[in-house]
Amino acid sequence: MRITIKDVAKAAGVHSSTVSRVISGKSCISQKTTQRVISVIEKLGYTPNALARSLKTKKIQTLAMLIPDIANPFFAGLARGVEDTANKYGYNVILCNTDDCLEKEANYLRLLAEKCVDGVILATAKIRDKSIIELERINCPYILLSRNIQGGQENSISVDDITGGYLATEYLISLGHCKIAHISGPYNTTAALDRIKGYKKALQDYGIPLQKIYLGEGDFRIKGGYQVMKQFLQLAIPPTAVFTANDLLAVGAIEAIREAGCDVPHDFSIVGFDDIKLASYLSPPLTTIRQPMVEMGSLAIIKLLERIEHKVSHPNILIKPVLIERKSCREIN
Amino acid sequence: MRITIKDVAKAAGVHSSTVSRVISGKSCISQKTTQRVISVIEKLGYTPNALARSLKTKKIQTLAMLIPDIANPFFAGLARGVEDTANKYGYNVILCNTDDCLEKEANYLRLLAEKCVDGVILATAKIRDKSIIELERINCPYILLSRNIQGGQENSISVDDITGGYLATEYLISLGHCKIAHISGPYNTTAALDRIKGYKKALQDYGIPLQKIYLGEGDFRIKGGYQVMKQFLQLAIPPTAVFTANDLLAVGAIEAIREAGCDVPHDFSIVGFDDIKLASYLSPPLTTIRQPMVEMGSLAIIKLLERIEHKVSHPNILIKPVLIERKSCREIN
DNA sequence: TTGAAAGCGTTACCAC
DNA sequence: GTGGTAACGCTTTCAA
């Protein structure tokens, strides 16, 4: 049997409530008693039971993070920032991979509610998201990370995707491209939609007509980039440049281009999004829009803890993205 | 206030113990009562409190995973397998990044013990590991993943690192190299030590004398690979081939080589270890020793759950690694 | 098949 | 300062 607070109390010749006070350190307990209790705790190797505690306090010092896939370097970066900062404040975090499957997500949310997590980082939100309604219903504090919801004015942290899309497209235009395609993320995410908006706005600002055939829906993964790029390659007039909604899509697109016997950046210029750690080591080193993943994760926790402690909401936070120039683009005439 | 089992009981006109039985589904409750209780549960939106439950049952359906860094694609792969399979069996997993810092690790272990996690996946083990002693002390089931301990015959799952190191080195030898260097992982991990063993054994088997200056200690990260390679490059007689103990080290090594104005594989052949997802998209596509990360993580959970349920230990599991040939090596005369 | 009651390991309020 | 006691929300044994 595990040592309990009562065992400690008995061995120290005090009442269990006194031991509790010593541990919490909030009440005034005499030096002598404190010493005695502490030494007994150490001698017995006592570990408090946080579950029992939480039954009273309603706090378990545990958060959860829902993401599509931890094997995706972007989400791994977010997770790193989230976990680090949570740990710094004494919280643990439960990791949940949803694969963008609504059913899995709902199941996770049920489990997490049963376990009384103090808050949730949701990095899977879709434009109209049932999970958020559920979170609101059970009154669970949450922060939307990197994927906010349509018309949601609160509690989200993300990069300014419109500006990011604009920057990427404008850069390609500045290089002389006018046949610029875009491989987007899934249309049910605002991240994808906003990057498209930025893409369209840049084209418009520079007087380049939007070609519907140059816009393809991807999945934020290598495979999707590969498939959509294959379609672009079969066009009568293929694009000369492609802006992809994330770096993995860019990897897939480059693969398709190589397979077709063409070269990046000679035949096609590519701009990605995210700036994952390995982006500079890819072939060719990828020009991309940087998202500060670790910092975003960290900020999400800080905002989440504020929500938990002060029961407040936050206006959305928009982070300015930056273009990182490498070697996947070239100037054309 | 949250709805409790008593609220449900009252609303359904039964005793709370009856509600408990309906939920667990283990006792025989009449159709009629069952129906009534279920409909009340739904109407009130009742969510059981798993923390209160665990106080009785001593099970919380939560595991933990300790890794150095989730932003490292190798550990992200393991984590994906771990979390997926845990979820399949109804468990959640708490993620902990230790940065290979003993103090952080001990702190995590304390928190996890307080939260009564049912088991732990330890992917951070050093050759002589205090954490394991602690885990044994508090009687917490664990599995050592990818990094086992010296002389430990039980509860570890890893790739056969000796064979892996052998395979990599033998491959370079078969290409005609005899000045083969090795950038290892930290010497306090068996993974690093065993890969060195394999490296040495291959050299010996093929009659190539071991050169101490061709062996450098890295950190399993890009930076370490870069630094050690820089030293190799300054040698009077530099190696013509380098086997690195993981893919990130290879990335760093290649960076150093490029910086020196040399080419991979023309001037230096490189073999990595792990086969991270992006290995085939690096420049050049990396020849490497594959570890089935997701499968290993998954297997770790299966073995951990067996330990938890049947209170048994398992003999170590050694997975045979495979060499994946790509474009980072060339034949020399 | 169901109810009553004890107890899991804490904390927090009320005394003294 | 410290002790006693009543919860917290659930499960489980014992009766009926």
mmCIF file of C-alpha atoms in Angstrom, chain A:
data_model
loop_
_atom_site.group_PDB
_atom_site.id
_atom_site.type_symbol
_atom_site.label_atom_id
_atom_site.label_comp_id
_atom_site.label_asym_id
_atom_site.label_seq_id
_atom_site.Cartn_x
_atom_site.Cartn_y
_atom_site.Cartn_z
ATOM 1 C CA MET A 1 0.000 0.000 0.000
ATOM 2 C CA ARG A 2 1.039 3.514 -0.745
ATOM 3 C CA ILE A 3 1.947 5.759 2.184
ATOM 4 C CA THR A 4 -0.813 8.252 2.902
ATOM 5 C CA ILE A 5 -0.981 11.507 4.724
ATOM 6 C CA LYS A 6 -2.416 9.638 7.710
ATOM 7 C CA ASP A 7 0.606 7.372 7.920
ATOM 8 C CA VAL A 8 2.782 10.434 8.019
ATOM 9 C CA ALA A 9 0.557 12.057 10.635
ATOM 10 C CA LYS A 10 0.667 9.011 12.855
ATOM 11 C CA ALA A 11 4.423 8.633 12.578
ATOM 12 C CA ALA A 12 4.939 12.301 13.331
ATOM 13 C CA GLY A 13 2.462 12.314 16.161
ATOM 14 C CA VAL A 14 0.297 15.028 14.650
ATOM 15 C CA HIS A 15 -3.035 15.204 12.914
ATOM 16 C CA SER A 16 -3.302 14.700 9.165
ATOM 17 C CA SER A 17 -4.593 18.214 8.711
ATOM 18 C CA THR A 18 -1.331 19.456 10.152
ATOM 19 C CA VAL A 19 0.638 17.440 7.657
ATOM 20 C CA SER A 20 -1.516 18.877 4.911
ATOM 21 C CA ARG A 21 -0.709 22.359 6.129
ATOM 22 C CA VAL A 22 2.989 21.667 6.212
ATOM 23 C CA ILE A 23 2.877 20.431 2.641
ATOM 24 C CA SER A 24 0.841 23.316 1.301
ATOM 25 C CA GLY A 25 2.985 25.747 3.297
ATOM 26 C CA LYS A 26 0.135 28.196 3.497
ATOM 27 C CA SER A 27 -0.722 28.099 7.176
ATOM 28 C CA CYS A 28 1.608 28.975 9.980
ATOM 29 C CA ILE A 29 2.991 25.854 11.554
ATOM 30 C CA SER A 30 5.656 25.923 14.256
ATOM 31 C CA GLN A 31 9.230 25.356 13.208
ATOM 32 C CA LYS A 32 9.426 22.261 15.360
ATOM 33 C CA THR A 33 6.357 20.534 13.959
ATOM 34 C CA THR A 34 7.302 21.460 10.429
ATOM 35 C CA GLN A 35 10.728 19.937 10.859
ATOM 36 C CA ARG A 36 9.346 16.756 12.363
ATOM 37 C CA VAL A 37 6.727 16.321 9.666
ATOM 38 C CA ILE A 38 9.193 16.952 6.879
ATOM 39 C CA SER A 39 11.666 14.457 8.203
ATOM 40 C CA VAL A 40 8.937 11.822 8.549
ATOM 41 C CA ILE A 41 7.802 12.530 4.993
ATOM 42 C CA GLU A 42 11.308 11.932 3.770
ATOM 43 C CA LYS A 43 11.855 8.885 5.916
ATOM 44 C CA LEU A 44 8.668 7.228 4.726
ATOM 45 C CA GLY A 45 9.122 8.406 1.151
ATOM 46 C CA TYR A 46 5.653 9.892 1.150
ATOM 47 C CA THR A 47 4.182 11.120 -2.133
ATOM 48 C CA PRO A 48 0.985 13.164 -1.968
ATOM 49 C CA ASN A 49 -1.911 11.896 -4.051
ATOM 50 C CA ALA A 50 -2.778 14.649 -6.485
ATOM 51 C CA LEU A 51 -5.997 12.937 -7.511
ATOM 52 C CA ALA A 52 -7.358 12.995 -3.998
ATOM 53 C CA ARG A 53 -6.255 16.566 -3.651
ATOM 54 C CA SER A 54 -7.990 17.598 -6.819
ATOM 55 C CA LEU A 55 -11.229 16.193 -5.541
ATOM 56 C CA LYS A 56 -11.229 19.020 -3.059
ATOM 57 C CA THR A 57 -9.409 21.732 -4.921
ATOM 58 C CA LYS A 58 -10.879 21.157 -8.390
ATOM 59 C CA LYS A 59 -7.441 21.637 -9.868
ATOM 60 C CA ILE A 60 -5.295 18.878 -11.260
ATOM 61 C CA GLN A 61 -2.454 20.896 -12.777
ATOM 62 C CA THR A 62 -2.879 19.120 -16.075
ATOM 63 C CA LEU A 63 -3.607 20.564 -19.491
ATOM 64 C CA ALA A 64 -4.235 18.912 -22.819
ATOM 65 C CA MET A 65 -3.162 19.678 -26.348
ATOM 66 C CA LEU A 66 -5.068 18.490 -29.391
ATOM 67 C CA ILE A 67 -3.176 18.450 -32.668
ATOM 68 C CA PRO A 68 -3.616 16.525 -35.904
ATOM 69 C CA ASP A 69 -0.262 14.744 -35.800
ATOM 70 C CA ILE A 70 2.818 15.072 -33.627
ATOM 71 C CA ALA A 71 4.940 13.581 -36.419
ATOM 72 C CA ASN A 72 4.303 16.769 -38.386
ATOM 73 C CA PRO A 73 7.262 19.010 -37.495
ATOM 74 C CA PHE A 74 5.088 22.089 -37.285
ATOM 75 C CA PHE A 75 2.919 20.619 -34.551
ATOM 76 C CA ALA A 76 5.947 19.129 -32.858
ATOM 77 C CA GLY A 77 7.336 22.646 -32.661
ATOM 78 C CA LEU A 78 4.119 23.984 -31.170
ATOM 79 C CA ALA A 79 4.028 21.060 -28.743
ATOM 80 C CA ARG A 80 7.547 21.771 -27.623
ATOM 81 C CA GLY A 81 6.672 25.341 -26.742
ATOM 82 C CA VAL A 82 3.444 24.304 -25.079
ATOM 83 C CA GLU A 83 4.945 21.561 -22.947
ATOM 84 C CA ASP A 84 7.996 23.555 -21.935
ATOM 85 C CA THR A 85 6.029 26.490 -20.681
ATOM 86 C CA ALA A 86 3.342 24.379 -19.047
ATOM 87 C CA ASN A 87 6.060 22.516 -17.180
ATOM 88 C CA LYS A 88 7.606 25.766 -16.101
ATOM 89 C CA TYR A 89 4.348 26.649 -14.382
ATOM 90 C CA GLY A 90 3.984 23.222 -12.785
ATOM 91 C CA TYR A 91 1.532 21.748 -15.248
ATOM 92 C CA ASN A 92 1.662 18.519 -17.230
ATOM 93 C CA VAL A 93 0.223 18.189 -20.678
ATOM 94 C CA ILE A 94 -1.670 15.337 -22.251
ATOM 95 C CA LEU A 95 -0.946 14.931 -25.943
ATOM 96 C CA CYS A 96 -3.739 14.001 -28.350
ATOM 97 C CA ASN A 97 -3.337 13.207 -32.065
ATOM 98 C CA THR A 98 -6.655 13.639 -33.821
ATOM 99 C CA ASP A 99 -5.653 13.040 -37.450
ATOM 100 C CA ASP A 100 -8.249 15.711 -38.147
ATOM 101 C CA CYS A 101 -10.875 13.107 -37.405
ATOM 102 C CA LEU A 102 -13.908 14.656 -35.718
ATOM 103 C CA GLU A 103 -14.874 11.431 -34.051
ATOM 104 C CA LYS A 104 -11.453 10.926 -32.492
ATOM 105 C CA GLU A 105 -11.451 14.526 -31.374
ATOM 106 C CA ALA A 106 -14.829 14.227 -29.676
ATOM 107 C CA ASN A 107 -13.686 11.067 -27.949
ATOM 108 C CA TYR A 108 -10.562 12.783 -26.633
ATOM 109 C CA LEU A 109 -12.624 15.662 -25.356
ATOM 110 C CA ARG A 110 -14.860 13.295 -23.446
ATOM 111 C CA LEU A 111 -11.908 11.549 -21.818
ATOM 112 C CA LEU A 112 -10.267 14.857 -20.974
ATOM 113 C CA ALA A 113 -13.452 16.179 -19.399
ATOM 114 C CA GLU A 114 -13.706 13.060 -17.260
ATOM 115 C CA LYS A 115 -10.155 13.607 -16.143
ATOM 116 C CA CYS A 116 -10.947 17.207 -15.259
ATOM 117 C CA VAL A 117 -8.073 18.797 -17.160
ATOM 118 C CA ASP A 118 -7.731 22.446 -16.260
ATOM 119 C CA GLY A 119 -7.547 23.653 -19.836
ATOM 120 C CA VAL A 120 -7.075 22.695 -23.452
ATOM 121 C CA ILE A 121 -4.926 23.907 -26.323
ATOM 122 C CA LEU A 122 -6.827 23.249 -29.508
ATOM 123 C CA ALA A 123 -4.607 23.256 -32.576
ATOM 124 C CA THR A 124 -7.121 21.412 -34.719
ATOM 125 C CA ALA A 125 -9.951 23.889 -35.005
ATOM 126 C CA LYS A 126 -12.016 23.980 -38.178
ATOM 127 C CA ILE A 127 -13.939 26.971 -39.460
ATOM 128 C CA ARG A 128 -17.069 25.909 -37.613
ATOM 129 C CA ASP A 129 -15.985 23.718 -34.800
ATOM 130 C CA LYS A 130 -18.127 21.468 -32.628
ATOM 131 C CA SER A 131 -15.317 20.915 -30.176
ATOM 132 C CA ILE A 132 -15.403 24.537 -29.162
ATOM 133 C CA ILE A 133 -19.092 24.328 -28.442
ATOM 134 C CA GLU A 134 -18.420 21.296 -26.275
ATOM 135 C CA LEU A 135 -15.568 23.043 -24.485
ATOM 136 C CA GLU A 136 -17.826 26.000 -23.796
ATOM 137 C CA ARG A 137 -20.586 23.720 -22.576
ATOM 138 C CA ILE A 138 -18.422 22.017 -19.991
ATOM 139 C CA ASN A 139 -16.900 25.364 -19.142
ATOM 140 C CA CYS A 140 -13.356 24.293 -19.934
ATOM 141 C CA PRO A 141 -10.854 27.076 -20.656
ATOM 142 C CA TYR A 142 -9.185 26.729 -24.033
ATOM 143 C CA ILE A 143 -6.944 28.507 -26.496
ATOM 144 C CA LEU A 144 -7.147 28.048 -30.251
ATOM 145 C CA LEU A 145 -3.636 27.673 -31.562
ATOM 146 C CA SER A 146 -2.675 28.302 -35.159
ATOM 147 C CA ARG A 147 -6.140 27.473 -36.415
ATOM 148 C CA ASN A 148 -8.891 29.800 -35.408
ATOM 149 C CA ILE A 149 -12.574 29.782 -36.225
ATOM 150 C CA GLN A 150 -14.692 31.805 -38.544
ATOM 151 C CA GLY A 151 -15.701 35.057 -36.960
ATOM 152 C CA GLY A 152 -14.143 34.090 -33.649
ATOM 153 C CA GLN A 153 -12.798 37.223 -32.027
ATOM 154 C CA GLU A 154 -11.408 35.576 -28.932
ATOM 155 C CA ASN A 155 -8.929 33.140 -27.502
ATOM 156 C CA SER A 156 -6.948 32.352 -30.604
ATOM 157 C CA ILE A 157 -3.255 32.708 -31.308
ATOM 158 C CA SER A 158 -1.989 32.421 -34.819
ATOM 159 C CA VAL A 159 0.272 33.858 -37.416
ATOM 160 C CA ASP A 160 -1.272 36.476 -39.637
ATOM 161 C CA ASP A 161 -1.981 34.033 -42.429
ATOM 162 C CA ILE A 162 -3.312 36.636 -44.831
ATOM 163 C CA THR A 163 -0.101 38.616 -44.582
ATOM 164 C CA GLY A 164 1.895 35.392 -44.842
ATOM 165 C CA GLY A 165 0.151 34.408 -48.045
ATOM 166 C CA TYR A 166 0.589 37.910 -49.349
ATOM 167 C CA LEU A 167 4.296 37.981 -48.563
ATOM 168 C CA ALA A 168 4.935 34.677 -50.292
ATOM 169 C CA THR A 169 3.040 35.653 -53.412
ATOM 170 C CA GLU A 170 4.443 39.147 -53.563
ATOM 171 C CA TYR A 171 7.942 37.718 -53.364
ATOM 172 C CA LEU A 172 7.311 35.472 -56.352
ATOM 173 C CA ILE A 173 5.852 38.403 -58.246
ATOM 174 C CA SER A 174 8.915 40.482 -57.429
ATOM 175 C CA LEU A 175 10.986 37.752 -59.026
ATOM 176 C CA GLY A 176 9.108 38.262 -62.261
ATOM 177 C CA HIS A 177 6.635 35.397 -62.004
ATOM 178 C CA CYS A 178 3.061 35.865 -63.087
ATOM 179 C CA LYS A 179 1.956 32.277 -63.501
ATOM 180 C CA ILE A 180 1.837 31.600 -59.774
ATOM 181 C CA ALA A 181 -0.045 28.610 -58.438
ATOM 182 C CA HIS A 182 -1.071 27.871 -54.885
ATOM 183 C CA ILE A 183 -1.389 24.531 -53.138
ATOM 184 C CA SER A 184 -3.532 25.268 -50.134
ATOM 185 C CA GLY A 185 -4.451 23.462 -46.958
ATOM 186 C CA PRO A 186 -7.904 21.924 -46.447
ATOM 187 C CA TYR A 187 -10.661 24.441 -47.161
ATOM 188 C CA ASN A 188 -12.265 23.781 -43.798
ATOM 189 C CA THR A 189 -9.421 25.474 -41.931
ATOM 190 C CA THR A 190 -9.085 29.204 -41.609
ATOM 191 C CA ALA A 191 -5.314 28.837 -41.894
ATOM 192 C CA ALA A 192 -5.776 27.560 -45.438
ATOM 193 C CA LEU A 193 -8.484 30.052 -46.295
ATOM 194 C CA ASP A 194 -6.527 33.035 -45.018
ATOM 195 C CA ARG A 195 -3.365 32.071 -46.853
ATOM 196 C CA ILE A 196 -5.465 31.850 -49.991
ATOM 197 C CA LYS A 197 -6.835 35.308 -49.251
ATOM 198 C CA GLY A 198 -3.324 36.686 -49.000
ATOM 199 C CA TYR A 199 -2.368 34.943 -52.216
ATOM 200 C CA LYS A 200 -5.351 36.404 -54.038
ATOM 201 C CA LYS A 201 -4.834 39.858 -52.631
ATOM 202 C CA ALA A 202 -1.230 39.988 -53.783
ATOM 203 C CA LEU A 203 -2.178 38.880 -57.278
ATOM 204 C CA GLN A 204 -4.862 41.514 -57.382
ATOM 205 C CA ASP A 205 -2.640 44.284 -56.031
ATOM 206 C CA TYR A 206 -0.121 43.591 -58.759
ATOM 207 C CA GLY A 207 -2.702 43.261 -61.488
ATOM 208 C CA ILE A 208 -2.270 39.566 -62.125
ATOM 209 C CA PRO A 209 -5.568 37.875 -62.940
ATOM 210 C CA LEU A 210 -6.451 34.935 -60.717
ATOM 211 C CA GLN A 211 -6.489 31.624 -62.555
ATOM 212 C CA LYS A 212 -8.774 29.082 -60.880
ATOM 213 C CA ILE A 213 -6.761 26.205 -62.339
ATOM 214 C CA TYR A 214 -3.735 27.458 -60.457
ATOM 215 C CA LEU A 215 -5.421 26.893 -57.129
ATOM 216 C CA GLY A 216 -5.450 23.361 -55.704
ATOM 217 C CA GLU A 217 -6.588 22.043 -52.337
ATOM 218 C CA GLY A 218 -3.958 20.099 -50.434
ATOM 219 C CA ASP A 219 -3.858 18.445 -47.031
ATOM 220 C CA PHE A 220 -0.885 20.068 -45.320
ATOM 221 C CA ARG A 221 1.086 16.891 -45.975
ATOM 222 C CA ILE A 222 3.753 15.673 -48.380
ATOM 223 C CA LYS A 223 1.354 13.477 -50.278
ATOM 224 C CA GLY A 224 -1.113 16.251 -50.993
ATOM 225 C CA GLY A 225 1.618 18.520 -52.307
ATOM 226 C CA TYR A 226 2.787 15.760 -54.588
ATOM 227 C CA GLN A 227 -0.676 15.063 -55.975
ATOM 228 C CA VAL A 228 -1.711 18.647 -56.600
ATOM 229 C CA MET A 229 1.637 19.469 -58.194
ATOM 230 C CA LYS A 230 1.189 16.535 -60.553
ATOM 231 C CA GLN A 231 -2.023 18.130 -61.754
ATOM 232 C CA PHE A 232 -0.354 21.490 -62.223
ATOM 233 C CA LEU A 233 2.339 19.801 -64.302
ATOM 234 C CA GLN A 234 -0.246 18.472 -66.703
ATOM 235 C CA LEU A 235 -1.749 21.867 -67.388
ATOM 236 C CA ALA A 236 -1.461 23.241 -70.909
ATOM 237 C CA ILE A 237 0.286 26.244 -69.445
ATOM 238 C CA PRO A 238 1.840 25.159 -66.143
ATOM 239 C CA PRO A 239 2.730 27.748 -63.547
ATOM 240 C CA THR A 240 6.339 28.853 -63.162
ATOM 241 C CA ALA A 241 6.031 29.326 -59.434
ATOM 242 C CA VAL A 242 4.105 27.666 -56.637
ATOM 243 C CA PHE A 243 3.306 28.945 -53.187
ATOM 244 C CA THR A 244 2.446 26.027 -50.920
ATOM 245 C CA ALA A 245 0.478 26.473 -47.700
ATOM 246 C CA ASN A 246 3.108 24.669 -45.670
ATOM 247 C CA ASP A 247 6.580 23.189 -45.980
ATOM 248 C CA LEU A 248 5.454 19.569 -46.220
ATOM 249 C CA LEU A 249 3.305 20.426 -49.212
ATOM 250 C CA ALA A 250 6.377 22.061 -50.719
ATOM 251 C CA VAL A 251 8.367 18.863 -50.188
ATOM 252 C CA GLY A 252 5.699 16.887 -52.009
ATOM 253 C CA ALA A 253 5.494 19.423 -54.804
ATOM 254 C CA ILE A 254 9.245 19.356 -55.299
ATOM 255 C CA GLU A 255 9.141 15.580 -55.428
ATOM 256 C CA ALA A 256 6.546 15.689 -58.208
ATOM 257 C CA ILE A 257 8.586 18.261 -60.098
ATOM 258 C CA ARG A 258 11.720 16.138 -59.881
ATOM 259 C CA GLU A 259 9.828 13.091 -60.995
ATOM 260 C CA ALA A 260 8.755 14.989 -64.076
ATOM 261 C CA GLY A 261 12.412 15.585 -64.838
ATOM 262 C CA CYS A 262 12.311 19.237 -63.930
ATOM 263 C CA ASP A 263 14.325 21.279 -61.510
ATOM 264 C CA VAL A 264 13.681 23.591 -58.586
ATOM 265 C CA PRO A 265 14.313 26.489 -58.814
ATOM 266 C CA HIS A 266 15.291 26.379 -62.493
ATOM 267 C CA ASP A 267 11.913 25.320 -63.864
ATOM 268 C CA PHE A 268 9.720 26.045 -60.882
ATOM 269 C CA SER A 269 10.104 28.424 -57.976
ATOM 270 C CA ILE A 270 8.646 27.245 -54.680
ATOM 271 C CA VAL A 271 7.750 29.121 -51.509
ATOM 272 C CA GLY A 272 6.625 27.166 -48.462
ATOM 273 C CA PHE A 273 5.097 28.117 -45.117
ATOM 274 C CA ASP A 274 6.126 27.324 -41.510
ATOM 275 C CA ASP A 275 9.920 27.190 -41.738
ATOM 276 C CA ILE A 276 10.276 23.813 -40.099
ATOM 277 C CA LYS A 277 13.682 23.041 -38.648
ATOM 278 C CA LEU A 278 14.814 21.027 -41.646
ATOM 279 C CA ALA A 279 13.599 23.529 -44.257
ATOM 280 C CA SER A 280 17.096 24.887 -44.751
ATOM 281 C CA TYR A 281 18.497 21.389 -45.240
ATOM 282 C CA LEU A 282 16.043 20.285 -47.878
ATOM 283 C CA SER A 283 16.922 20.108 -51.499
ATOM 284 C CA PRO A 284 16.927 22.904 -52.453
ATOM 285 C CA PRO A 285 16.950 24.878 -49.207
ATOM 286 C CA LEU A 286 13.392 26.086 -48.976
ATOM 287 C CA THR A 287 12.333 29.704 -49.176
ATOM 288 C CA THR A 288 9.429 29.912 -46.800
ATOM 289 C CA ILE A 289 7.254 31.996 -44.481
ATOM 290 C CA ARG A 290 8.387 31.564 -40.926
ATOM 291 C CA GLN A 291 6.023 30.851 -38.073
ATOM 292 C CA PRO A 292 7.657 31.024 -34.637
ATOM 293 C CA MET A 293 6.266 27.677 -33.528
ATOM 294 C CA VAL A 294 7.876 27.268 -30.143
ATOM 295 C CA GLU A 295 7.089 30.844 -29.169
ATOM 296 C CA MET A 296 3.487 30.442 -30.281
ATOM 297 C CA GLY A 297 3.091 27.321 -28.174
ATOM 298 C CA SER A 298 4.621 29.057 -25.232
ATOM 299 C CA LEU A 299 2.373 32.080 -25.610
ATOM 300 C CA ALA A 300 -0.654 29.826 -25.884
ATOM 301 C CA ILE A 301 0.078 28.377 -22.462
ATOM 302 C CA ILE A 302 0.586 31.774 -20.908
ATOM 303 C CA LYS A 303 -2.746 32.926 -22.258
ATOM 304 C CA LEU A 304 -4.429 29.689 -21.252
ATOM 305 C CA LEU A 305 -3.186 29.985 -17.681
ATOM 306 C CA GLU A 306 -4.475 33.544 -17.570
ATOM 307 C CA ARG A 307 -7.850 32.254 -18.671
ATOM 308 C CA ILE A 308 -7.791 29.549 -16.032
ATOM 309 C CA GLU A 309 -6.723 31.806 -13.215
ATOM 310 C CA HIS A 310 -8.700 34.920 -13.965
ATOM 311 C CA LYS A 311 -11.590 33.409 -15.879
ATOM 312 C CA VAL A 312 -11.120 35.913 -18.669
ATOM 313 C CA SER A 313 -11.112 35.687 -22.439
ATOM 314 C CA HIS A 314 -8.489 37.209 -24.681
ATOM 315 C CA PRO A 315 -8.764 38.991 -27.951
ATOM 316 C CA ASN A 316 -7.146 37.059 -30.776
ATOM 317 C CA ILE A 317 -3.416 37.416 -31.127
ATOM 318 C CA LEU A 318 -1.968 37.747 -34.599
ATOM 319 C CA ILE A 319 1.745 37.235 -35.095
ATOM 320 C CA LYS A 320 3.503 38.840 -38.038
ATOM 321 C CA PRO A 321 5.176 36.244 -40.229
ATOM 322 C CA VAL A 322 8.478 36.767 -41.993
ATOM 323 C CA LEU A 323 9.749 35.539 -45.337
ATOM 324 C CA ILE A 324 12.942 33.527 -45.160
ATOM 325 C CA GLU A 325 14.787 33.635 -48.443
ATOM 326 C CA ARG A 326 16.738 30.532 -49.438
ATOM 327 C CA LYS A 327 17.286 28.766 -52.693
ATOM 328 C CA SER A 328 14.001 27.394 -53.963
ATOM 329 C CA CYS A 329 13.132 30.391 -56.113
ATOM 330 C CA ARG A 330 14.715 32.135 -59.048
ATOM 331 C CA GLU A 331 14.165 35.305 -60.978
ATOM 332 C CA ILE A 332 12.632 34.954 -64.431
ATOM 333 C CA ASN A 333 12.347 37.383 -67.270
#
